[in-house]
Amino acid sequence: MATRVLIPLAKGFEEIEAICVIDVLRRVGCEVILAAVDKESQESLVVESQSGVKIVADLKISEIQANNLDGVVLPGGWEGTQNLIASTALHAILSELNEKERICAAICAAPLALFKHKILTNQNFTCYPSIEKEIDNPHYKADSNVVQDGNLITSRGPATALEFAFFLARVFAGEQKSQEVQTGMLSV
C-alpha cells in the first residue's frame, strides 16, 4: 500500500512550495491527496495560490480522515498560512497525526500554522526569516534549510522547496527511491 500524504491547500498558498512537494512525492510513489481548505460553505475544490494559479483539489478538508494518512505537508504563503490556522478540520487532522507520531511538515510561513495548532511546541525548527518571531519557541535554526525533530519537519521557503521535497521523499519512500528520482530530475 502506498504511503498516503495530505497536502492541504488554502487560498493564498505558495505555489512552488506546494507543487515541488506534490511532484516529487508522486514520483517516488506516494499517494498525495490535495485537500481544499476554505470556508465550510464553499463548495468548490478549486484553490487559488498567492499569485493566482488555480489548482483543483481532490477533496475538501472536512472529507479527510486522518487515520488513513502517513503524514501531512503544509505549503506556506502568508495568506495561505492564515487560512490553515483558521481551519478547525485541519486542527483535528494535525492533532491526530501528531499524537500517532506521523510526519507533520511545513515550509516557509506554514510552521506558524503548526505552532498555532499546538504541533510545533518545543522542537527544533526553521521557517521563513521573520516568521520565527511569531513562534514562541527558542529552538529556531536560521542556518538550516530543512530541520527534522522527531515527526516534525520544517523548511525555510520557496528556494528550499525542492530540497524539502527530496528530504520528504527520503522519509516517506526511502533513500534508494529518493536517489533514483533525484538522479532522474538531474538533482544529483
Short mmCIF file of C-alpha atoms in Angstrom, two decimals:
data_model
loop_
_atom_site.label_atom_id
_atom_site.label_comp_id
_atom_site.label_asym_id
_atom_site.label_seq_id
_atom_site.Cartn_x
_atom_site.Cartn_y
_atom_site.Cartn_z
CA MET A 1 0.00 0.00 0.00
CA ALA A 2 1.36 3.42 -0.99
CA THR A 3 2.32 5.97 1.61
CA ARG A 4 -0.54 8.49 1.86
CA VAL A 5 0.39 12.15 2.30
CA LEU A 6 -2.07 15.01 2.69
CA ILE A 7 -1.29 18.43 1.28
CA PRO A 8 -3.88 20.98 2.44
CA LEU A 9 -4.24 23.88 0.01
CA ALA A 10 -5.74 27.09 1.35
CA LYS A 11 -6.39 30.28 -0.61
CA GLY A 12 -3.10 32.16 -0.87
CA PHE A 13 -0.77 29.12 -0.71
CA GLU A 14 2.76 29.45 -2.14
CA GLU A 15 2.65 27.50 -5.41
CA ILE A 16 6.32 26.49 -5.71
CA GLU A 17 6.27 25.02 -2.21
CA ALA A 18 3.12 23.03 -2.96
CA ILE A 19 3.95 21.86 -6.49
CA CYS A 20 7.54 20.77 -5.71
CA VAL A 21 6.35 18.55 -2.88
CA ILE A 22 3.36 17.17 -4.83
CA ASP A 23 5.54 16.35 -7.84
CA VAL A 24 8.46 14.75 -6.01
CA LEU A 25 6.30 12.70 -3.64
CA ARG A 26 4.21 11.38 -6.53
CA ARG A 27 7.38 10.48 -8.45
CA VAL A 28 8.61 8.36 -5.52
CA GLY A 29 5.27 6.54 -5.38
CA CYS A 30 3.41 8.31 -2.60
CA GLU A 31 -0.33 8.79 -2.88
CA VAL A 32 -0.63 12.56 -2.50
CA ILE A 33 -4.06 13.85 -1.53
CA LEU A 34 -4.84 17.51 -2.14
CA ALA A 35 -7.47 18.96 0.18
CA ALA A 36 -9.18 22.32 -0.27
CA VAL A 37 -9.08 24.27 2.97
CA ASP A 38 -11.59 27.06 2.73
CA LYS A 39 -14.71 28.34 4.37
CA GLU A 40 -17.01 25.44 5.19
CA SER A 41 -19.74 26.95 2.99
CA GLN A 42 -17.59 26.99 -0.14
CA GLU A 43 -18.39 24.07 -2.42
CA SER A 44 -15.55 24.45 -4.93
CA LEU A 45 -12.45 22.28 -4.98
CA VAL A 46 -10.55 24.98 -6.87
CA VAL A 47 -7.96 26.70 -4.70
CA GLU A 48 -6.15 29.87 -5.79
CA SER A 49 -2.50 30.43 -4.92
CA GLN A 50 -0.96 33.72 -3.83
CA SER A 51 -0.21 34.66 -7.43
CA GLY A 52 -3.48 33.46 -8.95
CA VAL A 53 -2.55 29.91 -10.01
CA LYS A 54 -5.60 27.68 -9.57
CA ILE A 55 -5.32 24.04 -8.55
CA VAL A 56 -8.18 21.57 -8.28
CA ALA A 57 -8.04 19.64 -5.00
CA ASP A 58 -9.15 16.02 -4.66
CA LEU A 59 -11.35 16.57 -1.61
CA LYS A 60 -12.44 19.17 0.90
CA ILE A 61 -10.51 19.13 4.18
CA SER A 62 -13.72 18.15 6.01
CA GLU A 63 -13.77 14.89 3.99
CA ILE A 64 -10.29 13.78 5.07
CA GLN A 65 -9.84 11.00 7.62
CA ALA A 66 -6.55 11.28 9.48
CA ASN A 67 -6.38 7.59 10.38
CA ASN A 68 -5.68 6.80 6.69
CA LEU A 69 -2.71 9.18 6.44
CA ASP A 70 1.02 8.70 6.91
CA GLY A 71 1.75 12.42 7.01
CA VAL A 72 0.77 15.96 6.17
CA VAL A 73 2.78 18.71 4.45
CA LEU A 74 1.74 22.36 4.73
CA PRO A 75 2.86 24.75 1.97
CA GLY A 76 3.50 28.34 3.02
CA GLY A 77 2.37 31.70 1.72
CA TRP A 78 1.20 34.28 4.27
CA GLU A 79 -2.49 34.28 3.33
CA GLY A 80 -2.49 30.51 2.89
CA THR A 81 -0.93 30.06 6.32
CA GLN A 82 -3.55 32.28 7.94
CA ASN A 83 -6.26 30.17 6.30
CA LEU A 84 -4.58 26.96 7.51
CA ILE A 85 -4.53 28.39 11.03
CA ALA A 86 -8.27 29.13 10.84
CA SER A 87 -9.23 25.57 9.85
CA THR A 88 -10.74 23.51 12.67
CA ALA A 89 -10.81 20.43 10.39
CA LEU A 90 -7.06 20.77 9.80
CA HIS A 91 -6.51 21.17 13.54
CA ALA A 92 -8.20 17.81 14.19
CA ILE A 93 -6.14 16.09 11.47
CA LEU A 94 -2.85 17.55 12.69
CA SER A 95 -3.62 16.64 16.30
CA GLU A 96 -4.39 13.02 15.42
CA LEU A 97 -1.34 12.61 13.19
CA ASN A 98 0.95 14.20 15.76
CA GLU A 99 -0.44 12.00 18.52
CA LYS A 100 0.39 8.96 16.36
CA GLU A 101 3.88 10.43 15.68
CA ARG A 102 3.22 10.63 11.96
CA ILE A 103 5.03 13.23 9.87
CA CYS A 104 3.82 16.82 10.26
CA ALA A 105 5.79 19.03 7.87
CA ALA A 106 5.64 22.70 6.89
CA ILE A 107 7.63 25.18 4.84
CA CYS A 108 8.04 28.97 4.77
CA ALA A 109 5.32 30.67 6.85
CA ALA A 110 3.44 27.40 7.48
CA PRO A 111 5.45 26.37 10.59
CA LEU A 112 3.41 29.18 12.19
CA ALA A 113 0.29 27.08 11.48
CA LEU A 114 1.95 24.10 13.20
CA PHE A 115 2.67 26.35 16.17
CA LYS A 116 -0.88 27.76 16.31
CA HIS A 117 -2.31 24.22 16.09
CA LYS A 118 -0.03 23.21 19.02
CA ILE A 119 2.10 20.78 16.97
CA LEU A 120 5.31 22.85 16.96
CA THR A 121 5.88 23.30 20.68
CA ASN A 122 9.47 22.88 21.84
CA GLN A 123 11.15 21.18 18.85
CA ASN A 124 13.97 22.44 16.67
CA PHE A 125 12.56 24.13 13.55
CA THR A 126 13.19 26.51 10.70
CA CYS A 127 10.90 28.78 8.69
CA TYR A 128 10.88 31.87 6.52
CA PRO A 129 13.06 34.54 8.17
CA SER A 130 10.93 36.82 10.39
CA ILE A 131 8.19 34.23 10.91
CA GLU A 132 10.18 32.80 13.85
CA LYS A 133 9.32 35.99 15.77
CA GLU A 134 5.66 34.88 15.68
CA ILE A 135 6.51 31.43 17.09
CA ASP A 136 7.10 31.21 20.82
CA ASN A 137 9.90 28.64 20.64
CA PRO A 138 13.61 29.34 21.24
CA HIS A 139 14.83 26.47 19.01
CA TYR A 140 14.78 28.28 15.65
CA LYS A 141 17.60 27.16 13.32
CA ALA A 142 18.39 30.05 10.95
CA ASP A 143 21.27 28.25 9.25
CA SER A 144 19.44 25.08 8.13
CA ASN A 145 17.27 24.75 5.03
CA VAL A 146 15.45 21.69 6.38
CA VAL A 147 15.15 20.66 10.03
CA GLN A 148 13.72 17.43 11.39
CA ASP A 149 12.98 16.95 15.07
CA GLY A 150 11.07 13.75 15.71
CA ASN A 151 7.99 13.66 13.46
CA LEU A 152 8.21 17.40 12.75
CA ILE A 153 9.95 18.55 9.53
CA THR A 154 10.26 22.22 8.57
CA SER A 155 11.90 24.22 5.80
CA ARG A 156 12.69 27.86 5.02
CA GLY A 157 10.93 28.98 1.84
CA PRO A 158 10.46 28.93 -1.94
CA ALA A 159 14.15 28.45 -2.80
CA THR A 160 14.39 25.45 -0.44
CA ALA A 161 11.20 23.78 -1.73
CA LEU A 162 12.93 21.17 -3.89
CA GLU A 163 15.44 20.30 -1.14
CA PHE A 164 12.48 19.98 1.27
CA ALA A 165 10.62 17.76 -1.21
CA PHE A 166 13.62 15.42 -1.63
CA PHE A 167 14.06 15.26 2.15
CA LEU A 168 10.38 14.26 2.49
CA ALA A 169 10.83 11.71 -0.31
CA ARG A 170 13.62 10.02 1.69
CA VAL A 171 11.41 9.97 4.78
CA PHE A 172 8.31 8.63 3.04
CA ALA A 173 9.82 6.37 0.33
CA GLY A 174 13.37 5.59 1.43
CA GLU A 175 16.84 6.64 0.34
CA GLN A 176 17.07 4.42 -2.76
CA LYS A 177 13.80 5.57 -4.35
CA SER A 178 14.56 9.18 -3.50
CA GLN A 179 18.02 8.91 -5.10
CA GLU A 180 16.52 7.40 -8.27
CA VAL A 181 14.11 10.30 -8.60
CA GLN A 182 16.77 12.90 -7.79
CA THR A 183 19.04 11.42 -10.47
CA GLY A 184 16.19 11.38 -12.98
CA MET A 185 15.46 15.03 -12.20
CA LEU A 186 19.17 15.93 -12.58
CA SER A 187 19.42 16.97 -8.95
CA VAL A 188 22.50 14.90 -8.10
#
